[in-house]
Amino acid sequence: MTLPLQKPVRVLITGGTFDKVHNWKEENLDFLDSHGTQVPRALEEGRCFFPVVETLFQMDSLDMTDDHRAVLATHIENAGEDAIVVTHGTGTMEHTAKYLAGKNLAKTVVLTGAMRPHSLYISDAGFNLGGAIIAAQTLSLGVYGVMNGRVFEAKDLQKNTEAGRFDI
């Protein structure tokens, strides 16, 4: 079996549960600040130092609009890398995947996120991010989601809120 060449990967950050931290003043989960992403820390913990990391937004995906998705699509299109990972909130990840798939981008785009924040140390964030990075390097052109050890085409990406995971 011949494996594909390792490709440069760009990680685009949009926020979501992946990046939330405990706000002790408000007693809730919130973003540290507009650039306080957990992604570099998760990559370091996984000894993964090659992806380029770029923060676009720090927002809950329930607040994401098609205007935000258009900005994301433009960044994907203009990226020098053909393998793109997007960290995204799970609440509307499927909507963004379908939106991006409709743009016919000539890239391999993989959306991923977390059901629990990386900052809580009982998170699926690092596992999902690692899977997404591998998927972005090996899948054919298109838009996918990687969650919970599974790869989904954009059209099949769906959150099962009762089970707390993504299913077909």
CSV table of N, CA and C in Angstrom, one decimal:
chain,number,residue,atom,x,y,z
A,1,MET,N,0.9,-1.2,0.0
A,1,MET,CA,0.0,0.0,0.0
A,1,MET,C,0.9,1.2,0.0
A,2,THR,N,0.6,2.2,-0.9
A,2,THR,CA,1.3,3.4,-0.9
A,2,THR,C,0.5,4.5,-0.3
A,3,LEU,N,1.1,5.2,0.7
A,3,LEU,CA,0.4,6.3,1.4
A,3,LEU,C,0.6,7.6,0.7
A,4,PRO,N,-0.3,8.5,0.7
A,4,PRO,CA,-0.1,9.8,0.1
A,4,PRO,C,1.0,10.6,0.8
A,5,LEU,N,1.6,11.5,0.1
A,5,LEU,CA,2.6,12.3,0.7
A,5,LEU,C,2.0,13.1,1.8
A,6,GLN,N,2.8,13.4,2.8
A,6,GLN,CA,2.4,14.3,3.8
A,6,GLN,C,2.2,15.7,3.2
A,7,LYS,N,1.1,16.3,3.5
A,7,LYS,CA,0.8,17.6,3.0
A,7,LYS,C,0.9,18.7,4.1
A,8,PRO,N,1.2,19.9,3.7
A,8,PRO,CA,1.0,21.0,4.6
A,8,PRO,C,-0.4,21.2,5.0
A,9,VAL,N,-0.7,21.5,6.2
A,9,VAL,CA,-2.1,21.7,6.7
A,9,VAL,C,-2.2,23.1,7.3
A,10,ARG,N,-3.3,23.7,7.1
A,10,ARG,CA,-3.7,25.0,7.7
A,10,ARG,C,-4.9,24.7,8.6
A,11,VAL,N,-4.8,25.1,9.9
A,11,VAL,CA,-6.0,25.0,10.8
A,11,VAL,C,-6.6,26.4,10.9
A,12,LEU,N,-7.9,26.5,10.5
A,12,LEU,CA,-8.6,27.8,10.7
A,12,LEU,C,-9.5,27.6,11.9
A,13,ILE,N,-9.4,28.6,12.8
A,13,ILE,CA,-10.2,28.5,14.1
A,13,ILE,C,-11.4,29.4,14.0
A,14,THR,N,-12.5,28.9,14.4
A,14,THR,CA,-13.8,29.7,14.4
A,14,THR,C,-14.4,29.7,15.8
A,15,GLY,N,-13.8,29.0,16.8
A,15,GLY,CA,-14.3,29.0,18.1
A,15,GLY,C,-15.0,27.7,18.4
A,16,GLY,N,-16.2,27.8,19.1
A,16,GLY,CA,-16.9,26.6,19.5
A,16,GLY,C,-16.4,26.1,20.8
A,17,THR,N,-17.0,25.0,21.2
A,17,THR,CA,-16.7,24.4,22.6
A,17,THR,C,-15.2,24.1,22.7
A,18,PHE,N,-14.6,23.7,21.6
A,18,PHE,CA,-13.2,23.3,21.6
A,18,PHE,C,-12.4,24.4,22.4
A,19,ASP,N,-12.7,25.7,22.1
A,19,ASP,CA,-11.9,26.8,22.7
A,19,ASP,C,-12.5,27.4,24.0
A,20,LYS,N,-13.5,26.9,24.5
A,20,LYS,CA,-14.1,27.5,25.7
A,20,LYS,C,-13.4,27.1,26.9
A,21,VAL,N,-13.4,28.0,27.9
A,21,VAL,CA,-12.7,27.8,29.2
A,21,VAL,C,-13.7,28.2,30.3
A,22,HIS,N,-13.5,27.8,31.5
A,22,HIS,CA,-14.4,28.1,32.6
A,22,HIS,C,-14.1,29.6,33.0
A,23,ASN,N,-15.2,30.3,33.0
A,23,ASN,CA,-15.2,31.7,33.4
A,23,ASN,C,-15.7,31.7,34.9
A,24,TRP,N,-14.7,31.8,35.8
A,24,TRP,CA,-15.1,31.7,37.2
A,24,TRP,C,-15.9,32.9,37.7
A,25,LYS,N,-15.8,34.0,37.1
A,25,LYS,CA,-16.6,35.2,37.5
A,25,LYS,C,-18.1,35.0,37.2
A,26,GLU,N,-18.3,34.5,36.0
A,26,GLU,CA,-19.7,34.3,35.5
A,26,GLU,C,-20.2,32.9,35.7
A,27,GLU,N,-19.3,32.0,36.2
A,27,GLU,CA,-19.7,30.6,36.4
A,27,GLU,C,-20.3,30.0,35.1
A,28,ASN,N,-19.6,30.2,34.0
A,28,ASN,CA,-20.1,29.5,32.8
A,28,ASN,C,-18.8,29.2,31.9
A,29,LEU,N,-19.1,28.7,30.8
A,29,LEU,CA,-18.0,28.4,29.8
A,29,LEU,C,-18.0,29.6,28.8
A,30,ASP,N,-16.8,30.1,28.5
A,30,ASP,CA,-16.8,31.3,27.7
A,30,ASP,C,-15.4,31.3,27.0
A,31,PHE,N,-15.2,32.2,26.1
A,31,PHE,CA,-13.9,32.3,25.4
A,31,PHE,C,-13.0,33.2,26.2
A,32,LEU,N,-11.7,32.8,26.3
A,32,LEU,CA,-10.7,33.5,27.1
A,32,LEU,C,-10.6,35.0,26.6
A,33,ASP,N,-10.4,35.1,25.3
A,33,ASP,CA,-10.4,36.4,24.6
A,33,ASP,C,-10.5,36.1,23.1
A,34,SER,N,-10.4,37.1,22.3
A,34,SER,CA,-10.6,36.9,20.9
A,34,SER,C,-9.6,36.1,20.2
A,35,HIS,N,-8.4,35.9,20.8
A,35,HIS,CA,-7.3,35.1,20.2
A,35,HIS,C,-6.9,34.0,21.1
A,36,GLY,N,-7.6,33.7,22.2
A,36,GLY,CA,-7.2,32.7,23.2
A,36,GLY,C,-7.6,31.3,22.8
A,37,THR,N,-7.1,30.9,21.7
A,37,THR,CA,-7.5,29.5,21.2
A,37,THR,C,-6.7,28.4,21.9
A,38,GLN,N,-7.3,27.3,22.1
A,38,GLN,CA,-6.7,26.1,22.7
A,38,GLN,C,-6.0,25.2,21.7
A,39,VAL,N,-6.1,25.5,20.4
A,39,VAL,CA,-5.6,24.7,19.4
A,39,VAL,C,-4.0,24.5,19.5
A,40,PRO,N,-3.3,25.6,19.6
A,40,PRO,CA,-1.8,25.4,19.7
A,40,PRO,C,-1.4,24.4,20.9
A,41,ARG,N,-2.1,24.6,22.0
A,41,ARG,CA,-1.8,23.7,23.1
A,41,ARG,C,-2.2,22.2,22.8
A,42,ALA,N,-3.3,22.0,22.2
A,42,ALA,CA,-3.7,20.7,21.8
A,42,ALA,C,-2.7,20.1,20.8
A,43,LEU,N,-2.2,20.9,19.8
A,43,LEU,CA,-1.2,20.4,18.9
A,43,LEU,C,0.1,20.0,19.6
A,44,GLU,N,0.5,20.9,20.5
A,44,GLU,CA,1.7,20.6,21.3
A,44,GLU,C,1.6,19.4,22.1
A,45,GLU,N,0.5,19.2,22.8
A,45,GLU,CA,0.3,17.9,23.5
A,45,GLU,C,0.3,16.7,22.7
A,46,GLY,N,-0.1,16.8,21.4
A,46,GLY,CA,0.0,15.7,20.5
A,46,GLY,C,1.3,15.6,19.7
A,47,ARG,N,2.3,16.5,20.1
A,47,ARG,CA,3.6,16.6,19.4
A,47,ARG,C,3.5,16.8,17.9
A,48,CYS,N,2.5,17.6,17.6
A,48,CYS,CA,2.2,17.9,16.2
A,48,CYS,C,2.5,19.4,15.9
A,49,PHE,N,3.7,19.7,15.3
A,49,PHE,CA,4.1,21.0,15.2
A,49,PHE,C,4.1,21.6,13.8
A,50,PHE,N,3.6,20.9,12.8
A,50,PHE,CA,3.7,21.4,11.4
A,50,PHE,C,2.5,22.2,10.9
A,51,PRO,N,1.3,22.1,11.4
A,51,PRO,CA,0.2,22.9,10.8
A,51,PRO,C,0.4,24.4,11.1
A,52,VAL,N,0.0,25.2,10.1
A,52,VAL,CA,-0.2,26.7,10.3
A,52,VAL,C,-1.5,26.9,11.0
A,53,VAL,N,-1.5,27.7,12.0
A,53,VAL,CA,-2.8,28.0,12.7
A,53,VAL,C,-3.2,29.4,12.6
A,54,GLU,N,-4.4,29.6,12.2
A,54,GLU,CA,-4.9,31.0,12.0
A,54,GLU,C,-6.3,31.1,12.7
A,55,THR,N,-6.4,32.1,13.5
A,55,THR,CA,-7.7,32.4,14.2
A,55,THR,C,-8.6,33.3,13.3
A,56,LEU,N,-9.8,32.9,13.0
A,56,LEU,CA,-10.7,33.8,12.2
A,56,LEU,C,-11.7,34.4,13.2
A,57,PHE,N,-12.3,33.5,14.0
A,57,PHE,CA,-13.3,34.0,15.0
A,57,PHE,C,-13.1,33.2,16.3
A,58,GLN,N,-13.7,33.7,17.3
A,58,GLN,CA,-13.9,33.0,18.6
A,58,GLN,C,-15.4,33.2,19.0
A,59,MET,N,-16.2,32.3,18.4
A,59,MET,CA,-17.6,32.5,18.6
A,59,MET,C,-18.3,31.1,18.8
A,60,ASP,N,-19.4,31.2,19.4
A,60,ASP,CA,-20.3,30.0,19.5
A,60,ASP,C,-20.9,29.8,18.1
A,61,SER,N,-20.9,28.6,17.7
A,61,SER,CA,-21.4,28.3,16.3
A,61,SER,C,-22.9,28.7,16.2
A,62,LEU,N,-23.6,28.7,17.3
A,62,LEU,CA,-25.0,29.1,17.2
A,62,LEU,C,-25.2,30.5,16.8
A,63,ASP,N,-24.1,31.3,16.9
A,63,ASP,CA,-24.2,32.7,16.5
A,63,ASP,C,-23.6,32.9,15.1
A,64,MET,N,-23.2,31.9,14.5
A,64,MET,CA,-22.5,32.0,13.2
A,64,MET,C,-23.6,32.2,12.1
A,65,THR,N,-23.3,33.1,11.2
A,65,THR,CA,-24.2,33.4,10.1
A,65,THR,C,-23.6,33.0,8.8
A,66,ASP,N,-24.3,33.1,7.7
A,66,ASP,CA,-23.7,32.9,6.4
A,66,ASP,C,-22.7,34.0,6.0
A,67,ASP,N,-22.8,35.1,6.6
A,67,ASP,CA,-21.7,36.1,6.4
A,67,ASP,C,-20.4,35.6,7.0
A,68,HIS,N,-20.4,35.0,8.2
A,68,HIS,CA,-19.2,34.4,8.8
A,68,HIS,C,-18.7,33.2,7.9
A,69,ARG,N,-19.7,32.4,7.4
A,69,ARG,CA,-19.3,31.3,6.5
A,69,ARG,C,-18.6,31.8,5.3
A,70,ALA,N,-19.1,32.9,4.7
A,70,ALA,CA,-18.5,33.5,3.5
A,70,ALA,C,-17.0,33.9,3.8
A,71,VAL,N,-16.8,34.5,5.0
A,71,VAL,CA,-15.4,34.9,5.3
A,71,VAL,C,-14.6,33.6,5.4
A,72,LEU,N,-15.1,32.6,6.1
A,72,LEU,CA,-14.4,31.3,6.2
A,72,LEU,C,-14.1,30.7,4.8
A,73,ALA,N,-15.1,30.7,3.9
A,73,ALA,CA,-14.9,30.2,2.5
A,73,ALA,C,-13.8,31.0,1.8
A,74,THR,N,-13.7,32.3,2.0
A,74,THR,CA,-12.7,33.1,1.3
A,74,THR,C,-11.3,32.7,1.9
A,75,HIS,N,-11.2,32.6,3.2
A,75,HIS,CA,-9.9,32.2,3.8
A,75,HIS,C,-9.5,30.8,3.3
A,76,ILE,N,-10.4,29.9,3.1
A,76,ILE,CA,-10.1,28.5,2.6
A,76,ILE,C,-9.6,28.7,1.2
A,77,GLU,N,-10.3,29.4,0.4
A,77,GLU,CA,-10.0,29.6,-1.0
A,77,GLU,C,-8.6,30.2,-1.2
A,78,ASN,N,-8.3,31.2,-0.4
A,78,ASN,CA,-7.0,31.9,-0.5
A,78,ASN,C,-5.8,31.3,0.2
A,79,ALA,N,-6.1,30.2,1.0
A,79,ALA,CA,-5.0,29.5,1.7
A,79,ALA,C,-4.0,28.9,0.7
A,80,GLY,N,-2.7,29.0,1.1
A,80,GLY,CA,-1.7,28.3,0.2
A,80,GLY,C,-1.7,26.8,0.3
A,81,GLU,N,-2.3,26.3,1.4
A,81,GLU,CA,-2.4,24.8,1.6
A,81,GLU,C,-3.7,24.3,0.9
A,82,ASP,N,-3.6,23.0,0.5
A,82,ASP,CA,-4.7,22.3,0.0
A,82,ASP,C,-5.5,21.5,1.0
A,83,ALA,N,-4.8,21.3,2.2
A,83,ALA,CA,-5.4,20.5,3.3
A,83,ALA,C,-5.8,21.5,4.4
A,84,ILE,N,-7.1,21.6,4.6
A,84,ILE,CA,-7.6,22.6,5.6
A,84,ILE,C,-8.4,21.9,6.7
A,85,VAL,N,-8.1,22.3,7.9
A,85,VAL,CA,-8.9,21.8,9.0
A,85,VAL,C,-9.6,23.1,9.6
A,86,VAL,N,-10.8,23.0,9.9
A,86,VAL,CA,-11.6,24.1,10.5
A,86,VAL,C,-12.1,23.6,11.9
A,87,THR,N,-11.7,24.3,12.9
A,87,THR,CA,-12.3,24.0,14.2
A,87,THR,C,-13.6,24.8,14.3
A,88,HIS,N,-14.6,24.1,14.8
A,88,HIS,CA,-16.0,24.7,14.7
A,88,HIS,C,-16.8,24.2,15.8
A,89,GLY,N,-17.8,25.0,16.2
A,89,GLY,CA,-18.7,24.5,17.2
A,89,GLY,C,-19.6,23.4,16.6
A,90,THR,N,-20.0,22.5,17.5
A,90,THR,CA,-20.8,21.4,17.0
A,90,THR,C,-22.2,21.7,16.7
A,91,GLY,N,-22.7,22.8,17.3
A,91,GLY,CA,-24.2,23.1,17.1
A,91,GLY,C,-24.6,23.4,15.7
A,92,THR,N,-23.7,24.0,14.9
A,92,THR,CA,-24.1,24.3,13.5
A,92,THR,C,-23.0,23.8,12.5
A,93,MET,N,-22.2,22.9,13.0
A,93,MET,CA,-21.1,22.3,12.1
A,93,MET,C,-21.6,21.8,10.8
A,94,GLU,N,-22.7,21.1,10.9
A,94,GLU,CA,-23.3,20.5,9.7
A,94,GLU,C,-23.8,21.5,8.7
A,95,HIS,N,-24.3,22.7,9.2
A,95,HIS,CA,-24.7,23.8,8.3
A,95,HIS,C,-23.5,24.4,7.5
A,96,THR,N,-22.4,24.6,8.3
A,96,THR,CA,-21.2,25.1,7.7
A,96,THR,C,-20.6,24.2,6.7
A,97,ALA,N,-20.6,22.9,7.0
A,97,ALA,CA,-20.1,21.9,6.1
A,97,ALA,C,-20.9,21.9,4.8
A,98,LYS,N,-22.2,21.9,4.8
A,98,LYS,CA,-23.0,21.9,3.6
A,98,LYS,C,-22.8,23.2,2.9
A,99,TYR,N,-22.7,24.4,3.6
A,99,TYR,CA,-22.4,25.6,2.9
A,99,TYR,C,-21.1,25.6,2.1
A,100,LEU,N,-20.1,25.1,2.8
A,100,LEU,CA,-18.7,25.1,2.1
A,100,LEU,C,-18.7,24.1,1.0
A,101,ALA,N,-19.4,23.0,1.1
A,101,ALA,CA,-19.5,22.0,0.0
A,101,ALA,C,-20.2,22.6,-1.2
A,102,GLY,N,-21.1,23.5,-1.0
A,102,GLY,CA,-21.8,24.2,-2.1
A,102,GLY,C,-20.9,25.2,-2.8
A,103,LYS,N,-19.8,25.5,-2.2
A,103,LYS,CA,-18.8,26.5,-2.8
A,103,LYS,C,-17.9,25.8,-3.8
A,104,ASN,N,-17.9,24.5,-3.9
A,104,ASN,CA,-17.0,23.7,-4.8
A,104,ASN,C,-15.5,24.2,-4.7
A,105,LEU,N,-15.0,24.2,-3.5
A,105,LEU,CA,-13.6,24.6,-3.2
A,105,LEU,C,-12.7,23.5,-3.7
A,106,ALA,N,-11.6,23.9,-4.3
A,106,ALA,CA,-10.7,22.9,-4.8
A,106,ALA,C,-9.7,22.5,-3.7
A,107,LYS,N,-10.2,22.1,-2.5
A,107,LYS,CA,-9.4,21.8,-1.4
A,107,LYS,C,-10.0,20.6,-0.7
A,108,THR,N,-9.2,20.1,0.2
A,108,THR,CA,-9.7,19.1,1.2
A,108,THR,C,-10.0,19.8,2.5
A,109,VAL,N,-11.2,20.0,2.8
A,109,VAL,CA,-11.6,20.7,4.0
A,109,VAL,C,-12.3,19.8,5.0
A,110,VAL,N,-11.7,19.8,6.3
A,110,VAL,CA,-12.3,18.9,7.3
A,110,VAL,C,-12.6,19.8,8.5
A,111,LEU,N,-13.9,19.7,8.9
A,111,LEU,CA,-14.4,20.4,10.0
A,111,LEU,C,-14.3,19.5,11.2
A,112,THR,N,-14.0,20.0,12.4
A,112,THR,CA,-13.9,19.2,13.6
A,112,THR,C,-14.2,20.1,14.8
A,113,GLY,N,-14.5,19.6,15.9
A,113,GLY,CA,-14.7,20.3,17.1
A,113,GLY,C,-14.7,19.4,18.3
A,114,ALA,N,-15.4,19.8,19.4
A,114,ALA,CA,-15.4,19.1,20.6
A,114,ALA,C,-16.7,19.1,21.3
A,115,MET,N,-17.1,18.1,21.9
A,115,MET,CA,-18.3,18.1,22.8
A,115,MET,C,-18.0,18.6,24.2
A,116,ARG,N,-16.7,18.6,24.5
A,116,ARG,CA,-16.3,19.1,25.8
A,116,ARG,C,-15.1,20.0,25.6
A,117,PRO,N,-14.9,21.1,26.2
A,117,PRO,CA,-13.8,22.0,26.0
A,117,PRO,C,-12.4,21.3,26.2
A,118,HIS,N,-11.5,21.7,25.4
A,118,HIS,CA,-10.1,21.2,25.6
A,118,HIS,C,-9.6,21.5,27.0
A,119,SER,N,-9.9,22.7,27.5
A,119,SER,CA,-9.4,23.2,28.7
A,119,SER,C,-9.8,22.3,29.9
A,120,LEU,N,-10.8,21.5,29.8
A,120,LEU,CA,-11.3,20.7,30.9
A,120,LEU,C,-10.5,19.4,31.1
A,121,TYR,N,-9.7,19.0,30.2
A,121,TYR,CA,-8.8,17.8,30.3
A,121,TYR,C,-9.6,16.5,30.3
A,122,ILE,N,-10.8,16.5,30.1
A,122,ILE,CA,-11.6,15.3,29.9
A,122,ILE,C,-12.3,15.4,28.5
A,123,SER,N,-11.6,16.0,27.6
A,123,SER,CA,-12.2,16.4,26.3
A,123,SER,C,-11.9,15.5,25.2
A,124,ASP,N,-12.7,15.5,24.2
A,124,ASP,CA,-12.5,14.8,22.9
A,124,ASP,C,-11.8,15.7,21.9
A,125,ALA,N,-11.4,16.9,22.3
A,125,ALA,CA,-10.9,17.9,21.4
A,125,ALA,C,-9.6,17.4,20.7
A,126,GLY,N,-8.6,17.0,21.5
A,126,GLY,CA,-7.3,16.6,20.9
A,126,GLY,C,-7.5,15.4,19.9
A,127,PHE,N,-8.3,14.5,20.4
A,127,PHE,CA,-8.6,13.3,19.5
A,127,PHE,C,-9.2,13.7,18.2
A,128,ASN,N,-10.2,14.5,18.3
A,128,ASN,CA,-10.9,15.0,17.0
A,128,ASN,C,-9.9,15.8,16.1
A,129,LEU,N,-9.1,16.7,16.7
A,129,LEU,CA,-8.2,17.5,16.0
A,129,LEU,C,-7.2,16.6,15.3
A,130,GLY,N,-6.6,15.6,16.0
A,130,GLY,CA,-5.6,14.7,15.3
A,130,GLY,C,-6.2,14.0,14.2
A,131,GLY,N,-7.5,13.5,14.4
A,131,GLY,CA,-8.1,12.8,13.3
A,131,GLY,C,-8.4,13.7,12.1
A,132,ALA,N,-8.7,14.9,12.4
A,132,ALA,CA,-9.0,15.9,11.3
A,132,ALA,C,-7.7,16.2,10.5
A,133,ILE,N,-6.6,16.3,11.2
A,133,ILE,CA,-5.4,16.6,10.5
A,133,ILE,C,-5.0,15.5,9.6
A,134,ILE,N,-5.1,14.2,10.1
A,134,ILE,CA,-4.8,13.1,9.2
A,134,ILE,C,-5.7,13.0,8.1
A,135,ALA,N,-7.0,13.2,8.3
A,135,ALA,CA,-8.0,13.2,7.2
A,135,ALA,C,-7.8,14.2,6.2
A,136,ALA,N,-7.4,15.4,6.6
A,136,ALA,CA,-7.1,16.5,5.6
A,136,ALA,C,-6.0,16.2,4.7
A,137,GLN,N,-5.0,15.4,5.2
A,137,GLN,CA,-3.9,15.0,4.4
A,137,GLN,C,-4.1,13.8,3.5
A,138,THR,N,-5.1,13.0,3.8
A,138,THR,CA,-5.3,11.8,3.0
A,138,THR,C,-6.6,11.7,2.2
A,139,LEU,N,-7.6,12.4,2.5
A,139,LEU,CA,-8.9,12.4,1.8
A,139,LEU,C,-8.8,13.1,0.5
A,140,SER,N,-9.6,12.8,-0.5
A,140,SER,CA,-9.7,13.5,-1.7
A,140,SER,C,-10.4,14.9,-1.5
A,141,LEU,N,-10.3,15.7,-2.6
A,141,LEU,CA,-10.9,17.0,-2.5
A,141,LEU,C,-12.4,16.9,-2.1
A,142,GLY,N,-12.8,17.8,-1.2
A,142,GLY,CA,-14.2,17.8,-0.8
A,142,GLY,C,-14.3,18.4,0.6
A,143,VAL,N,-15.5,18.4,1.2
A,143,VAL,CA,-15.7,18.9,2.5
A,143,VAL,C,-16.2,17.7,3.4
A,144,TYR,N,-15.6,17.6,4.6
A,144,TYR,CA,-15.9,16.5,5.5
A,144,TYR,C,-16.0,17.0,6.9
A,145,GLY,N,-16.5,16.1,7.8
A,145,GLY,CA,-16.4,16.3,9.2
A,145,GLY,C,-15.8,15.1,9.8
A,146,VAL,N,-14.9,15.4,10.8
A,146,VAL,CA,-14.3,14.3,11.6
A,146,VAL,C,-14.7,14.5,13.1
A,147,MET,N,-15.4,13.6,13.6
A,147,MET,CA,-15.8,13.7,15.0
A,147,MET,C,-15.9,12.2,15.5
A,148,ASN,N,-15.4,12.0,16.8
A,148,ASN,CA,-15.6,10.8,17.5
A,148,ASN,C,-15.1,9.6,16.7
A,149,GLY,N,-13.9,9.8,16.0
A,149,GLY,CA,-13.3,8.7,15.4
A,149,GLY,C,-13.9,8.3,14.0
A,150,ARG,N,-14.8,9.1,13.5
A,150,ARG,CA,-15.5,8.8,12.3
A,150,ARG,C,-15.3,10.0,11.3
A,151,VAL,N,-15.3,9.6,10.0
A,151,VAL,CA,-15.2,10.6,8.9
A,151,VAL,C,-16.6,10.7,8.3
A,152,PHE,N,-17.1,11.9,8.0
A,152,PHE,CA,-18.4,12.1,7.4
A,152,PHE,C,-18.3,13.0,6.2
A,153,GLU,N,-18.9,12.7,5.1
A,153,GLU,CA,-19.0,13.6,4.0
A,153,GLU,C,-19.9,14.7,4.5
A,154,ALA,N,-19.8,15.9,3.9
A,154,ALA,CA,-20.6,17.1,4.4
A,154,ALA,C,-22.1,16.8,4.4
A,155,LYS,N,-22.5,16.1,3.4
A,155,LYS,CA,-24.0,15.8,3.3
A,155,LYS,C,-24.5,14.9,4.4
A,156,ASP,N,-23.6,14.1,5.0
A,156,ASP,CA,-23.9,13.1,6.1
A,156,ASP,C,-23.6,13.6,7.5
A,157,LEU,N,-23.0,14.7,7.6
A,157,LEU,CA,-22.5,15.2,8.9
A,157,LEU,C,-23.8,15.6,9.7
A,158,GLN,N,-23.9,15.0,10.9
A,158,GLN,CA,-25.1,15.3,11.7
A,158,GLN,C,-24.9,15.0,13.2
A,159,LYS,N,-25.2,15.9,14.0
A,159,LYS,CA,-25.0,15.8,15.5
A,159,LYS,C,-26.2,15.1,16.1
A,160,ASN,N,-25.9,14.1,16.8
A,160,ASN,CA,-27.0,13.4,17.6
A,160,ASN,C,-26.9,13.9,19.0
A,161,THR,N,-27.8,14.8,19.3
A,161,THR,CA,-27.7,15.5,20.6
A,161,THR,C,-28.1,14.6,21.8
A,162,GLU,N,-29.0,13.6,21.5
A,162,GLU,CA,-29.3,12.7,22.6
A,162,GLU,C,-28.2,11.8,23.0
A,163,ALA,N,-27.4,11.3,22.0
A,163,ALA,CA,-26.3,10.4,22.2
A,163,ALA,C,-25.0,11.2,22.6
A,164,GLY,N,-25.0,12.5,22.2
A,164,GLY,CA,-23.8,13.3,22.5
A,164,GLY,C,-22.6,12.9,21.6
A,165,ARG,N,-22.9,12.7,20.3
A,165,ARG,CA,-21.9,12.3,19.3
A,165,ARG,C,-22.5,12.6,17.9
A,166,PHE,N,-21.6,12.4,17.0
A,166,PHE,CA,-22.0,12.5,15.6
A,166,PHE,C,-22.2,11.1,15.0
A,167,ASP,N,-23.4,11.0,14.3
A,167,ASP,CA,-23.8,9.7,13.8
A,167,ASP,C,-24.2,9.8,12.3
A,168,ILE,N,-24.3,8.7,11.6
A,168,ILE,CA,-24.9,8.7,10.3
A,168,ILE,C,-26.4,8.6,10.4
